[in-house]
Short mmCIF file of C-alpha atoms in Angstrom, two decimals:
data_model
loop_
_atom_site.label_atom_id
_atom_site.label_comp_id
_atom_site.label_asym_id
_atom_site.label_seq_id
_atom_site.Cartn_x
_atom_site.Cartn_y
_atom_site.Cartn_z
CA MET A 840 18.77 -94.58 -108.66
CA ASN A 841 21.27 -92.51 -110.51
CA GLU A 842 24.61 -93.94 -109.49
CA GLY A 843 28.13 -93.43 -110.81
CA PRO A 844 29.84 -90.45 -112.39
CA ASP A 845 27.51 -88.42 -114.50
CA THR A 846 29.36 -85.85 -116.53
CA GLU A 847 26.49 -84.93 -118.87
CA VAL A 848 24.26 -81.94 -118.25
CA ASP A 849 21.09 -83.80 -117.40
CA ASP A 850 18.40 -81.17 -117.14
CA THR A 851 15.68 -83.77 -116.80
CA ALA A 852 16.69 -84.01 -113.21
CA VAL A 853 14.97 -80.74 -112.43
CA ARG A 854 11.75 -81.75 -114.07
CA THR A 855 9.24 -84.26 -112.99
CA GLY A 856 10.33 -87.27 -114.95
CA GLY A 857 7.12 -88.92 -116.17
CA GLU A 858 5.70 -86.09 -118.25
CA ARG A 859 8.57 -85.67 -120.68
CA GLU A 860 7.46 -88.17 -123.30
CA ALA A 861 3.92 -86.83 -123.22
CA LEU A 862 4.98 -83.32 -124.29
CA PRO A 863 5.10 -82.50 -127.98
CA ASP A 864 8.63 -81.55 -129.11
CA ALA A 865 7.78 -77.94 -129.98
CA HIS A 866 6.13 -77.44 -126.67
CA ALA A 867 9.06 -79.01 -124.84
CA GLU A 868 11.48 -76.80 -126.74
CA ARG A 869 9.49 -73.70 -125.88
CA GLU A 870 9.41 -74.67 -122.21
CA ARG A 871 13.13 -75.33 -122.20
CA ARG A 872 13.78 -71.81 -123.62
CA LEU A 873 11.55 -70.33 -120.99
CA TYR A 874 13.23 -72.07 -118.05
CA SER A 875 16.65 -71.52 -119.49
CA THR A 876 16.01 -67.76 -119.75
CA ILE A 877 14.72 -67.55 -116.21
CA ILE A 878 17.58 -69.58 -114.78
CA SER A 879 20.34 -67.86 -116.70
CA SER A 880 19.11 -64.33 -115.95
CA THR A 881 18.37 -64.61 -112.23
CA PRO A 882 20.95 -63.10 -109.86
CA ASP A 883 20.36 -66.09 -107.59
CA LEU A 884 22.62 -69.12 -107.88
CA VAL A 885 20.84 -72.20 -109.29
CA TYR A 886 22.43 -75.65 -109.40
CA VAL A 887 21.80 -79.38 -109.24
CA PHE A 888 23.82 -82.06 -107.48
CA SER A 889 23.91 -85.72 -108.34
CA LEU A 890 23.56 -88.17 -105.45
CA ASP A 891 27.35 -88.56 -105.44
CA TYR A 892 27.85 -84.82 -104.85
CA ARG A 893 28.75 -83.82 -108.42
CA PHE A 894 27.42 -80.68 -110.07
CA LEU A 895 24.91 -81.66 -112.79
CA PHE A 896 24.03 -78.08 -113.52
CA ALA A 897 25.19 -74.54 -112.58
CA ASN A 898 23.58 -71.33 -113.85
CA GLU A 899 25.41 -68.20 -115.07
CA ALA A 900 25.28 -66.45 -111.73
CA LEU A 901 26.97 -69.40 -110.02
CA LEU A 902 29.65 -69.72 -112.72
CA ARG A 903 30.33 -65.98 -112.35
CA MET A 904 30.68 -66.36 -108.61
CA TRP A 905 33.14 -69.20 -109.06
CA GLY A 906 34.89 -67.45 -111.97
CA ARG A 907 34.64 -70.72 -113.93
CA THR A 908 33.13 -72.03 -117.17
CA LEU A 909 30.31 -74.52 -117.40
CA GLU A 910 32.54 -77.14 -119.16
CA ASP A 911 35.11 -76.82 -116.43
CA SER A 912 32.54 -77.29 -113.66
CA ILE A 913 30.03 -79.95 -114.55
CA GLY A 914 30.74 -83.36 -113.06
CA LYS A 915 33.04 -81.78 -110.48
CA ARG A 916 32.64 -82.03 -106.74
CA LEU A 917 32.65 -78.99 -104.44
CA LEU A 918 36.29 -79.46 -103.49
CA ASP A 919 37.23 -79.49 -107.22
CA VAL A 920 35.59 -76.13 -107.96
CA GLY A 921 37.40 -74.36 -105.14
CA TYR A 922 35.38 -74.86 -101.96
CA GLU A 923 37.38 -75.22 -98.80
CA PRO A 924 37.35 -78.72 -97.29
CA TRP A 925 35.10 -77.82 -94.30
CA HIS A 926 32.62 -76.16 -96.65
CA ALA A 927 32.54 -79.04 -99.19
CA GLU A 928 32.19 -81.50 -96.32
CA MET A 929 29.28 -79.53 -94.83
CA HIS A 930 27.29 -79.53 -98.09
CA GLU A 931 27.98 -83.20 -98.83
CA ARG A 932 26.66 -84.15 -95.39
CA GLU A 933 23.58 -82.05 -96.11
CA ILE A 934 23.10 -83.95 -99.36
CA ASP A 935 23.34 -87.24 -97.42
CA GLN A 936 20.71 -85.94 -95.05
CA ILE A 937 18.34 -84.96 -97.86
CA ILE A 938 18.69 -88.36 -99.49
CA ALA A 939 17.91 -90.01 -96.16
CA THR A 940 15.03 -87.74 -95.10
CA ARG A 941 13.73 -86.34 -98.42
CA GLU A 942 13.44 -83.03 -96.54
CA PRO A 943 14.97 -79.73 -97.71
CA VAL A 944 17.94 -78.18 -95.93
CA ARG A 945 18.42 -74.46 -95.51
CA GLY A 946 21.44 -72.55 -94.27
CA GLU A 947 23.58 -69.47 -94.42
CA VAL A 948 27.28 -69.44 -95.27
CA MET A 949 30.10 -67.06 -96.26
CA PHE A 950 31.83 -67.63 -99.58
CA PRO A 951 34.42 -65.58 -101.49
CA HIS A 952 32.78 -64.33 -104.71
CA ALA A 953 35.31 -64.23 -107.59
CA GLU A 954 34.48 -60.55 -108.31
CA LEU A 955 32.82 -59.19 -105.17
CA GLY A 956 34.92 -60.78 -102.44
CA PRO A 957 33.48 -62.47 -99.33
CA ARG A 958 29.67 -62.53 -99.39
CA LEU A 959 27.00 -64.02 -97.19
CA TYR A 960 24.71 -66.56 -98.88
CA ASP A 961 21.35 -68.00 -97.92
CA TYR A 962 20.89 -71.40 -99.59
CA ILE A 963 18.25 -74.08 -99.81
CA PHE A 964 18.79 -77.63 -101.08
CA VAL A 965 15.67 -79.58 -102.04
CA PRO A 966 15.27 -83.20 -103.08
CA VAL A 967 14.21 -83.90 -106.67
CA LEU A 968 11.95 -86.90 -106.39
CA GLY A 969 11.51 -89.54 -109.10
CA PRO A 970 8.20 -91.26 -109.96
CA ASP A 971 8.93 -93.92 -107.35
CA GLY A 972 9.30 -91.24 -104.65
CA ALA A 973 13.06 -91.78 -104.26
CA VAL A 974 15.51 -88.89 -104.35
CA GLU A 975 17.14 -88.75 -107.78
CA ALA A 976 19.00 -85.44 -107.50
CA ILE A 977 19.36 -82.40 -105.26
CA ALA A 978 18.41 -78.97 -106.62
CA GLY A 979 19.69 -75.85 -104.94
CA THR A 980 19.19 -72.12 -105.02
CA THR A 981 21.36 -69.61 -103.23
CA ARG A 982 20.80 -65.93 -102.67
CA ASP A 983 23.37 -63.27 -101.81
CA VAL A 984 21.98 -61.80 -98.57
CA THR A 985 25.02 -59.72 -97.64
CA GLU A 986 23.32 -56.38 -98.15
CA MET A 987 20.07 -57.54 -96.62
CA ARG A 988 21.81 -58.77 -93.49
CA GLN A 989 23.90 -55.61 -93.32
CA SER A 990 20.86 -53.41 -93.54
CA GLU A 991 19.07 -55.60 -91.01
CA GLN A 992 22.04 -55.20 -88.73
CA HIS A 993 22.13 -51.44 -89.25
CA GLN A 994 18.44 -51.33 -88.56
CA ALA A 995 18.88 -53.40 -85.42
CA GLU A 996 21.72 -51.17 -84.29
CA ALA A 997 19.63 -48.08 -84.98
CA TRP A 998 16.75 -49.58 -83.01
CA ALA A 999 19.05 -50.51 -80.16
CA ALA A 1000 20.51 -46.99 -80.07
CA GLU A 1001 17.03 -45.52 -80.15
CA ALA A 1002 15.84 -47.84 -77.39
CA GLU A 1003 18.87 -46.92 -75.30
CA ALA A 1004 18.27 -43.20 -75.80
CA ARG A 1005 14.61 -43.63 -74.92
CA GLN A 1006 15.50 -45.60 -71.82
CA ALA A 1007 17.98 -42.92 -70.73
CA ALA A 1008 15.35 -40.24 -71.26
CA GLU A 1009 12.75 -42.23 -69.32
CA GLU A 1010 15.25 -42.78 -66.52
CA ALA A 1011 16.01 -39.04 -66.39
CA VAL A 1012 12.30 -38.29 -66.19
CA ARG A 1013 11.81 -40.91 -63.49
CA VAL A 1014 14.72 -39.58 -61.42
CA ARG A 1015 13.40 -36.03 -61.79
CA ASP A 1016 9.87 -37.06 -60.85
CA GLU A 1017 11.21 -38.80 -57.80
CA PHE A 1018 13.16 -35.68 -56.89
CA LEU A 1019 10.07 -33.52 -57.32
CA SER A 1020 8.10 -35.85 -55.10
CA VAL A 1021 10.83 -35.72 -52.41
CA ALA A 1022 11.08 -31.93 -52.80
CA SER A 1023 7.35 -31.48 -52.50
CA HIS A 1024 7.33 -33.72 -49.44
CA GLU A 1025 10.22 -31.83 -47.86
CA LEU A 1026 8.54 -28.48 -48.47
CA ARG A 1027 5.21 -29.68 -47.10
CA ASN A 1028 6.49 -30.34 -43.56
CA PRO A 1029 7.64 -26.78 -42.77
CA VAL A 1030 4.62 -25.38 -44.62
CA ALA A 1031 2.36 -27.64 -42.53
CA ALA A 1032 4.10 -26.42 -39.38
CA VAL A 1033 3.69 -22.76 -40.34
CA ARG A 1034 0.10 -23.13 -41.46
CA GLY A 1035 -0.83 -25.34 -38.51
CA ALA A 1036 0.78 -22.95 -36.03
CA VAL A 1037 -0.99 -19.92 -37.46
CA GLN A 1038 -4.39 -21.66 -37.45
CA PHE A 1039 -4.03 -22.95 -33.88
CA LEU A 1040 -2.82 -19.53 -32.70
CA GLN A 1041 -5.90 -17.92 -34.22
CA ARG A 1042 -8.21 -20.44 -32.58
CA MET A 1043 -6.45 -20.06 -29.23
CA ARG A 1044 -6.63 -16.28 -29.41
CA ALA A 1045 -10.32 -16.44 -30.31
CA ALA A 1046 -10.89 -18.64 -27.25
CA ASP A 1047 -8.80 -16.27 -25.16
CA ALA A 1048 -6.51 -19.19 -24.36
CA LEU A 1049 -3.23 -17.82 -25.72
CA SER A 1050 -0.67 -17.26 -22.98
CA GLU A 1051 2.53 -15.27 -23.55
CA GLU A 1052 4.55 -18.41 -22.92
CA ARG A 1053 2.63 -20.44 -25.46
CA LEU A 1054 2.86 -17.65 -28.03
CA GLY A 1055 6.63 -17.62 -27.49
CA ILE A 1056 6.98 -21.34 -28.20
CA TYR A 1057 4.79 -21.12 -31.31
CA LEU A 1058 6.82 -18.17 -32.60
CA GLU A 1059 10.04 -20.13 -32.09
CA HIS A 1060 8.65 -22.99 -34.15
CA LEU A 1061 7.41 -20.55 -36.78
CA GLU A 1062 10.91 -19.05 -36.95
CA THR A 1063 12.60 -22.46 -37.27
CA SER A 1064 10.16 -23.67 -39.92
CA SER A 1065 10.33 -20.50 -41.98
CA ARG A 1066 14.14 -20.58 -41.84
CA HIS A 1067 13.99 -24.18 -43.00
CA LEU A 1068 11.71 -23.10 -45.86
CA VAL A 1069 14.12 -20.33 -46.84
CA ARG A 1070 16.98 -22.84 -46.94
CA LEU A 1071 15.02 -25.29 -49.08
CA THR A 1072 13.92 -22.50 -51.40
CA ASP A 1073 17.48 -21.17 -51.71
CA ASP A 1074 18.72 -24.65 -52.58
CA LEU A 1075 16.03 -25.05 -55.23
CA LEU A 1076 16.85 -21.63 -56.68
CA ASP A 1077 20.58 -22.42 -56.71
CA LEU A 1078 19.83 -25.69 -58.45
CA ALA A 1079 17.75 -23.93 -61.10
CA ARG A 1080 20.50 -21.32 -61.65
CA LEU A 1081 23.26 -23.94 -61.71
CA GLN A 1082 21.40 -25.98 -64.27
CA HIS A 1083 21.38 -22.95 -66.51
CA GLY A 1084 24.99 -22.12 -65.65
CA ARG A 1085 24.08 -18.75 -64.18
CA LEU A 1086 25.41 -18.51 -60.66
CA PRO A 1087 26.85 -15.01 -60.35
CA MET A 1088 30.27 -15.00 -58.64
CA ARG A 1089 32.05 -12.16 -56.87
CA PHE A 1090 35.70 -12.99 -56.55
CA GLU A 1091 38.02 -11.35 -54.03
CA THR A 1092 41.13 -12.32 -52.09
CA GLU A 1093 40.21 -14.26 -48.94
CA ASP A 1094 41.91 -16.35 -46.28
CA VAL A 1095 40.34 -19.78 -46.84
CA ALA A 1096 41.49 -20.99 -43.40
CA SER A 1097 39.59 -18.24 -41.63
CA LEU A 1098 36.46 -19.00 -43.69
CA VAL A 1099 36.70 -22.58 -42.46
CA ARG A 1100 37.20 -21.38 -38.88
CA ARG A 1101 34.11 -19.16 -39.10
CA VAL A 1102 31.85 -21.91 -40.53
CA ALA A 1103 33.13 -24.55 -38.09
CA SER A 1104 32.30 -22.36 -35.09
CA ASP A 1105 28.58 -22.43 -35.95
CA ALA A 1106 26.36 -24.08 -33.35
CA ARG A 1107 24.89 -26.34 -36.05
CA TRP A 1108 27.76 -28.82 -35.67
CA GLU A 1109 27.65 -29.03 -31.87
CA GLY A 1110 26.48 -32.64 -31.91
CA HIS A 1111 29.81 -33.70 -33.48
CA GLN A 1112 33.48 -33.10 -32.71
CA VAL A 1113 34.67 -30.84 -35.49
CA ARG A 1114 38.49 -30.82 -35.57
CA LEU A 1115 40.40 -28.26 -37.58
CA GLU A 1116 43.87 -28.79 -39.02
CA LEU A 1117 44.74 -25.37 -40.40
CA PRO A 1118 48.12 -23.84 -41.28
CA GLU A 1119 49.20 -20.95 -39.07
CA ALA A 1120 49.77 -18.58 -41.97
CA PRO A 1121 46.72 -17.33 -43.91
CA VAL A 1122 45.85 -19.31 -47.04
CA GLU A 1123 44.88 -16.53 -49.39
CA ALA A 1124 43.13 -17.29 -52.64
CA VAL A 1125 40.81 -15.41 -54.96
CA VAL A 1126 37.36 -16.83 -54.21
CA ASP A 1127 33.71 -15.89 -53.85
CA SER A 1128 33.64 -15.98 -50.05
CA THR A 1129 29.85 -16.27 -49.77
CA ARG A 1130 29.76 -19.19 -52.17
CA LEU A 1131 32.83 -20.87 -50.69
CA THR A 1132 31.23 -20.55 -47.26
CA GLN A 1133 28.24 -22.36 -48.73
CA VAL A 1134 30.55 -25.12 -49.99
CA ILE A 1135 32.13 -25.59 -46.54
CA GLU A 1136 28.68 -25.54 -44.90
CA ASN A 1137 27.24 -28.05 -47.32
CA LEU A 1138 30.21 -30.41 -46.92
CA LEU A 1139 30.12 -30.17 -43.13
CA ASP A 1140 26.35 -30.58 -43.18
CA ASN A 1141 26.74 -33.69 -45.30
CA ALA A 1142 29.47 -35.11 -43.03
CA VAL A 1143 27.34 -34.53 -39.93
CA LYS A 1144 24.11 -35.80 -41.49
CA PHE A 1145 25.64 -39.13 -42.43
CA SER A 1146 27.67 -39.89 -39.32
CA ALA A 1147 26.79 -40.73 -35.73
CA ALA A 1148 26.37 -37.97 -33.12
CA GLY A 1149 29.60 -37.38 -31.20
CA SER A 1150 31.83 -38.75 -33.97
CA VAL A 1151 34.79 -36.78 -35.33
CA VAL A 1152 34.68 -34.63 -38.46
CA THR A 1153 38.09 -33.34 -39.50
CA VAL A 1154 38.59 -30.31 -41.73
CA ARG A 1155 42.11 -29.89 -43.07
CA VAL A 1156 43.35 -26.96 -45.15
CA ALA A 1157 46.77 -26.91 -46.82
CA SER A 1158 48.63 -24.92 -49.44
CA ALA A 1159 49.84 -26.74 -52.54
CA ALA A 1160 51.95 -25.45 -55.40
CA ASP A 1161 48.95 -24.91 -57.64
CA GLY A 1162 46.28 -23.93 -55.11
CA VAL A 1163 44.43 -24.67 -51.90
CA LEU A 1164 43.60 -28.17 -50.69
CA MET A 1165 40.70 -28.74 -48.31
CA ASP A 1166 39.68 -32.16 -47.00
CA ILE A 1167 36.57 -32.87 -44.92
CA LYS A 1168 36.70 -36.31 -43.39
CA ASP A 1169 33.94 -38.05 -41.43
CA GLU A 1170 33.48 -41.40 -39.68
CA GLY A 1171 30.03 -41.93 -41.16
CA ILE A 1172 28.13 -44.37 -43.35
CA GLY A 1173 30.63 -44.15 -46.20
CA LEU A 1174 29.95 -44.87 -49.85
CA GLY A 1175 29.44 -48.09 -51.77
CA PRO A 1176 31.32 -48.73 -55.01
CA GLY A 1177 30.16 -46.41 -57.79
CA ALA A 1178 28.47 -43.99 -55.42
CA THR A 1179 31.35 -41.50 -55.34
CA ASP A 1180 30.03 -39.84 -58.49
CA GLU A 1181 26.33 -40.51 -58.03
CA ILE A 1182 26.11 -38.44 -54.86
CA PHE A 1183 26.90 -35.30 -56.88
CA ASP A 1184 23.89 -35.85 -59.12
CA PRO A 1185 21.32 -33.30 -57.92
CA PHE A 1186 18.42 -35.72 -58.30
CA ARG A 1187 20.02 -38.72 -56.64
CA ARG A 1188 21.41 -39.78 -53.34
CA ALA A 1189 23.42 -42.83 -52.50
CA SER A 1190 21.30 -45.89 -51.72
CA ASN A 1191 22.41 -45.91 -48.08
CA ALA A 1192 21.35 -42.25 -47.69
CA SER A 1193 17.74 -42.56 -48.80
CA ALA A 1194 16.29 -42.05 -45.32
CA ALA A 1195 18.01 -38.70 -44.84
CA GLN A 1196 16.10 -35.46 -44.51
CA GLY A 1197 16.45 -32.59 -46.93
CA LEU A 1198 16.52 -32.17 -50.66
CA GLY A 1199 19.95 -33.74 -51.08
CA LEU A 1200 21.12 -30.85 -53.25
CA GLY A 1201 24.03 -29.75 -51.05
CA LEU A 1202 26.77 -31.77 -52.73
CA SER A 1203 25.82 -30.99 -56.29
CA ILE A 1204 25.61 -27.28 -55.45
CA ALA A 1205 29.00 -27.48 -53.70
CA ARG A 1206 30.63 -29.19 -56.67
CA GLN A 1207 29.17 -26.65 -59.08
CA ILE A 1208 30.49 -23.73 -57.01
CA VAL A 1209 33.94 -25.29 -56.76
CA GLU A 1210 33.96 -25.80 -60.52
CA GLU A 1211 32.92 -22.17 -61.06
CA HIS A 1212 36.24 -21.38 -59.32
CA GLY A 1213 38.02 -23.65 -61.78
CA GLY A 1214 38.56 -26.16 -58.97
CA ARG A 1215 37.61 -29.78 -58.32
CA LEU A 1216 35.49 -31.54 -55.69
CA ARG A 1217 35.49 -35.30 -55.36
CA ALA A 1218 34.42 -37.90 -52.80
CA GLU A 1219 36.48 -40.79 -51.54
CA SER A 1220 35.42 -43.67 -49.31
CA PRO A 1221 36.97 -47.04 -48.41
CA GLY A 1222 33.40 -48.48 -48.49
CA GLU A 1223 30.05 -48.48 -46.75
CA GLY A 1224 30.28 -47.83 -43.04
CA MET A 1225 33.90 -46.68 -43.32
CA GLY A 1226 33.54 -42.90 -43.56
CA THR A 1227 33.89 -40.46 -46.41
CA THR A 1228 36.45 -37.80 -47.30
CA MET A 1229 35.57 -34.88 -49.53
CA HIS A 1230 38.57 -33.46 -51.38
CA VAL A 1231 38.41 -29.88 -52.59
CA TRP A 1232 41.09 -28.29 -54.72
CA LEU A 1233 40.88 -24.60 -55.62
CA PRO A 1234 43.36 -22.79 -57.87
CA TRP A 1235 44.96 -19.67 -56.35
CA ARG A 1236 42.78 -17.61 -58.61
CA PRO A 1237 39.75 -18.70 -60.60
CA VAL A 1238 40.49 -20.08 -64.03
CA GLN A 1239 38.42 -18.08 -66.49
CA GLU A 1240 36.51 -20.40 -68.74
CA GLU A 1241 36.12 -19.55 -72.38
CA GLY A 1242 33.35 -17.08 -72.99
CA ALA A 1243 32.99 -16.48 -69.26
CA MET B 55 -17.02 -37.74 -20.77
CA ARG B 56 -13.60 -39.25 -21.38
CA LYS B 57 -11.35 -37.33 -23.75
CA THR B 58 -10.60 -38.90 -27.13
CA ARG B 59 -7.02 -40.19 -27.04
CA VAL B 60 -5.00 -39.59 -30.22
CA LEU B 61 -1.56 -41.08 -30.93
CA VAL B 62 0.41 -38.73 -33.19
CA VAL B 63 3.22 -40.52 -35.06
CA GLU B 64 5.35 -37.78 -36.60
CA ASP B 65 9.11 -37.16 -36.82
CA ASP B 66 9.26 -33.50 -37.83
CA PRO B 67 9.81 -31.59 -34.54
CA ALA B 68 7.84 -28.47 -35.50
CA VAL B 69 4.88 -30.40 -36.93
CA SER B 70 4.93 -32.67 -33.88
CA PHE B 71 4.84 -29.78 -31.42
CA ILE B 72 1.99 -28.09 -33.23
CA LEU B 73 -0.09 -31.27 -33.47
CA VAL B 74 0.50 -32.26 -29.83
CA ASP B 75 -0.12 -28.82 -28.38
CA GLY B 76 -2.85 -27.79 -30.84
CA LEU B 77 -4.86 -31.01 -30.55
CA GLY B 78 -4.46 -30.79 -26.76
CA PHE B 79 -5.98 -27.34 -26.93
CA GLU B 80 -8.80 -28.73 -29.08
CA GLY B 81 -9.75 -31.10 -26.26
CA PHE B 82 -7.95 -34.31 -27.19
CA GLU B 83 -5.59 -36.34 -25.06
CA VAL B 84 -2.46 -36.65 -27.19
CA LEU B 85 0.34 -39.23 -27.19
CA HIS B 86 3.37 -38.74 -29.43
CA ALA B 87 5.83 -41.13 -31.10
CA VAL B 88 8.67 -40.07 -33.43
CA ASP B 89 8.75 -43.33 -35.39
CA GLY B 90 6.90 -46.60 -35.95
CA LEU B 91 8.80 -48.50 -33.25
CA GLN B 92 7.96 -45.95 -30.56
CA ALA B 93 4.36 -45.98 -31.75
CA LEU B 94 4.21 -49.79 -31.35
CA ASP B 95 5.56 -49.40 -27.80
CA LEU B 96 2.72 -47.00 -26.99
CA LEU B 97 -0.09 -49.28 -28.27
CA PRO B 98 -0.67 -50.94 -24.85
CA TRP B 99 -2.02 -47.53 -23.74
CA PRO B 100 -4.55 -47.82 -26.51
CA PRO B 101 -5.45 -44.60 -28.29
CA ASP B 102 -8.88 -44.19 -29.86
CA LEU B 103 -7.21 -43.17 -33.08
CA ILE B 104 -3.75 -42.96 -34.68
CA LEU B 105 -2.60 -39.98 -36.76
CA LEU B 106 0.16 -41.50 -38.87
CA ASP B 107 2.90 -39.85 -40.94
CA LEU B 108 4.35 -42.19 -43.59
CA ASP B 109 7.95 -41.09 -43.95
CA LEU B 110 9.51 -42.02 -40.61
CA PRO B 111 12.95 -43.16 -39.48
CA ARG B 112 13.56 -46.75 -38.27
CA LEU B 113 10.04 -48.07 -38.94
CA ASP B 114 7.97 -46.10 -41.44
CA GLY B 115 4.21 -45.61 -41.48
CA ARG B 116 3.50 -48.58 -43.72
CA GLY B 117 5.70 -50.86 -41.61
CA PHE B 118 3.99 -49.64 -38.44
CA ARG B 119 0.55 -50.32 -39.91
CA ARG B 120 1.54 -53.84 -40.94
CA ALA B 121 2.88 -54.54 -37.46
CA GLN B 122 -0.14 -52.94 -35.75
CA LEU B 123 -2.50 -55.28 -37.63
CA GLU B 124 -0.71 -58.19 -35.88
CA THR B 125 -1.35 -56.77 -32.38
CA PRO B 126 -4.42 -56.91 -30.09
CA GLN B 127 -4.81 -53.18 -30.97
CA ARG B 128 -5.39 -54.00 -34.63
CA ASP B 129 -8.84 -52.36 -34.68
CA ILE B 130 -7.64 -48.88 -33.73
CA PRO B 131 -8.38 -46.74 -36.80
CA ILE B 132 -5.66 -44.72 -38.49
CA ILE B 133 -5.72 -41.42 -40.31
CA VAL B 134 -2.75 -40.94 -42.62
CA LEU B 135 -1.21 -37.46 -42.45
CA SER B 136 1.55 -37.04 -44.99
CA GLY B 137 3.19 -34.71 -47.48
CA ALA B 138 3.48 -37.48 -50.05
CA GLN B 139 1.15 -38.22 -52.95
CA LEU B 140 -1.58 -40.27 -51.36
CA ASP B 141 -3.60 -41.71 -54.24
CA SER B 142 -3.76 -45.34 -53.16
CA VAL B 143 -2.64 -45.06 -49.55
CA ALA B 144 -6.08 -45.15 -47.94
CA ASP B 145 -6.90 -48.52 -49.50
CA ASP B 146 -3.38 -49.94 -49.07
CA LEU B 147 -3.25 -49.16 -45.38
CA LYS B 148 -6.99 -49.52 -44.67
CA ALA B 149 -6.98 -45.95 -43.35
CA VAL B 150 -10.28 -44.33 -42.41
CA ALA B 151 -9.05 -41.05 -43.91
CA VAL B 152 -6.08 -39.46 -45.59
CA ILE B 153 -5.07 -35.86 -45.00
CA ARG B 154 -2.31 -34.20 -46.96
CA LYS B 155 0.08 -31.70 -45.40
CA PRO B 156 -0.34 -28.80 -45.03
CA PHE B 157 -3.66 -29.44 -43.33
CA ALA B 158 -6.63 -27.29 -42.34
CA ILE B 159 -7.21 -27.57 -38.59
CA GLU B 160 -11.00 -27.66 -38.88
CA GLU B 161 -10.86 -30.55 -41.32
CA LEU B 162 -8.30 -32.35 -39.16
CA VAL B 163 -10.37 -31.96 -35.98
CA ALA B 164 -13.60 -32.94 -37.73
CA THR B 165 -12.00 -36.03 -39.29
CA ILE B 166 -10.51 -37.16 -35.96
CA THR B 167 -13.80 -36.61 -34.15
CA ALA B 168 -15.84 -38.47 -36.76
CA ALA B 169 -13.42 -41.40 -36.90
CA ALA B 170 -13.27 -41.69 -33.09
CA GLU B 171 -17.07 -41.70 -32.86
CA ARG B 172 -17.37 -44.43 -35.46
CA ALA B 173 -14.78 -46.63 -33.78
#
């Protein structure tokens, strides 16, 4: 064992001990030059510890990192050459472990380079074994992996960003596919009714079994189904136009309160109690009355669709300093947390609305129309089962967007 | 000869009317349910065949089929009639046939007749 302070540079420690005497001097000298060149020119840090934690050897790269000379470093412990106490302690315990186990230790650690500042180092300590198999010194090499780790991290970040983008794209495709499947399903019912009705009518007429009364009922169903088809088709067309930002608007001065009155009087809402809270004076704003009618219809339709028959739907119109306020409040299924934005996505509906009929485009079309006026449409709900209020704000006259 | 009794399970009012009236005209006895729960209630008046839509309120077509297989009327064959993509439905639901909306009447009538004869 090599005990006690050892202040000499003992390079035999890195060789296998027994062969030294066997080598001819010239050969040994040549080998020494070879190793010395390799060790002094490598950018990696190369060093040897004695069993009592003192540096027996340090190559040029290590001395440069420390900013020290060889004479000033050999025989010194880690603490003496400027390592912080936790760091010196860590390596000395690793040396103890290697002596006990004769197994190498590998790790990664930050250290302030004298010229380059804080760097990340990957190090490995290995036991140097004597002829008797006992550990006689600990040799170490350390590599600056700062750039490698940074580029690995950049790569990982790039991959993560790419994966996220791909996931978002896949999700968008999935949501759209789902919408297309719902849309196709929704279109197939009225088409089936029309086609079925026409075929049965033909067969009945051929069998001379078509009474006036029966023809009347079939025609009624044909009318209802074709109107339904027109509505679905209009919604799909609006969606396509809105997605390309091309919904032509015709603005003129209108009384918003009387638009509300007209829409609310439609027989479609008879199953609910529609209450109006309208100011007595007209609420005149510059709007596209056809499109605003569509907004009121869609919002009422939504309120009615998601609340029990006979429940109250309240429509309130008021003048504010900067425009018209319109609230449509129902006592329906309400919205869960996070759903107040989702319901305006054309390809989604809130999770508690999945069983509803229709394409579910009404709200996104309504929001788009309101925004074409320079206004805002948002949903508010105290929670599922607690009703929903749609808040519309329209400026007195449409705010022209840039380039519009 | 007794008329073949068909239970139509369909929630769309127009499609329902046309199936009930049209199949009646074609010589079938037709029962109608607007959802899976109503259809289960009608099983004690056993139809020879069930024409089943999948997308239904309260209890959908798949739920109805699962429940039906637990009843004494489990052997009544079903024909799925739906607007949805139906690739694996026939196997999943052990349906004797699958017809996609919109349907051709001749095919519908022929399928019902063949299935009722086999049952």
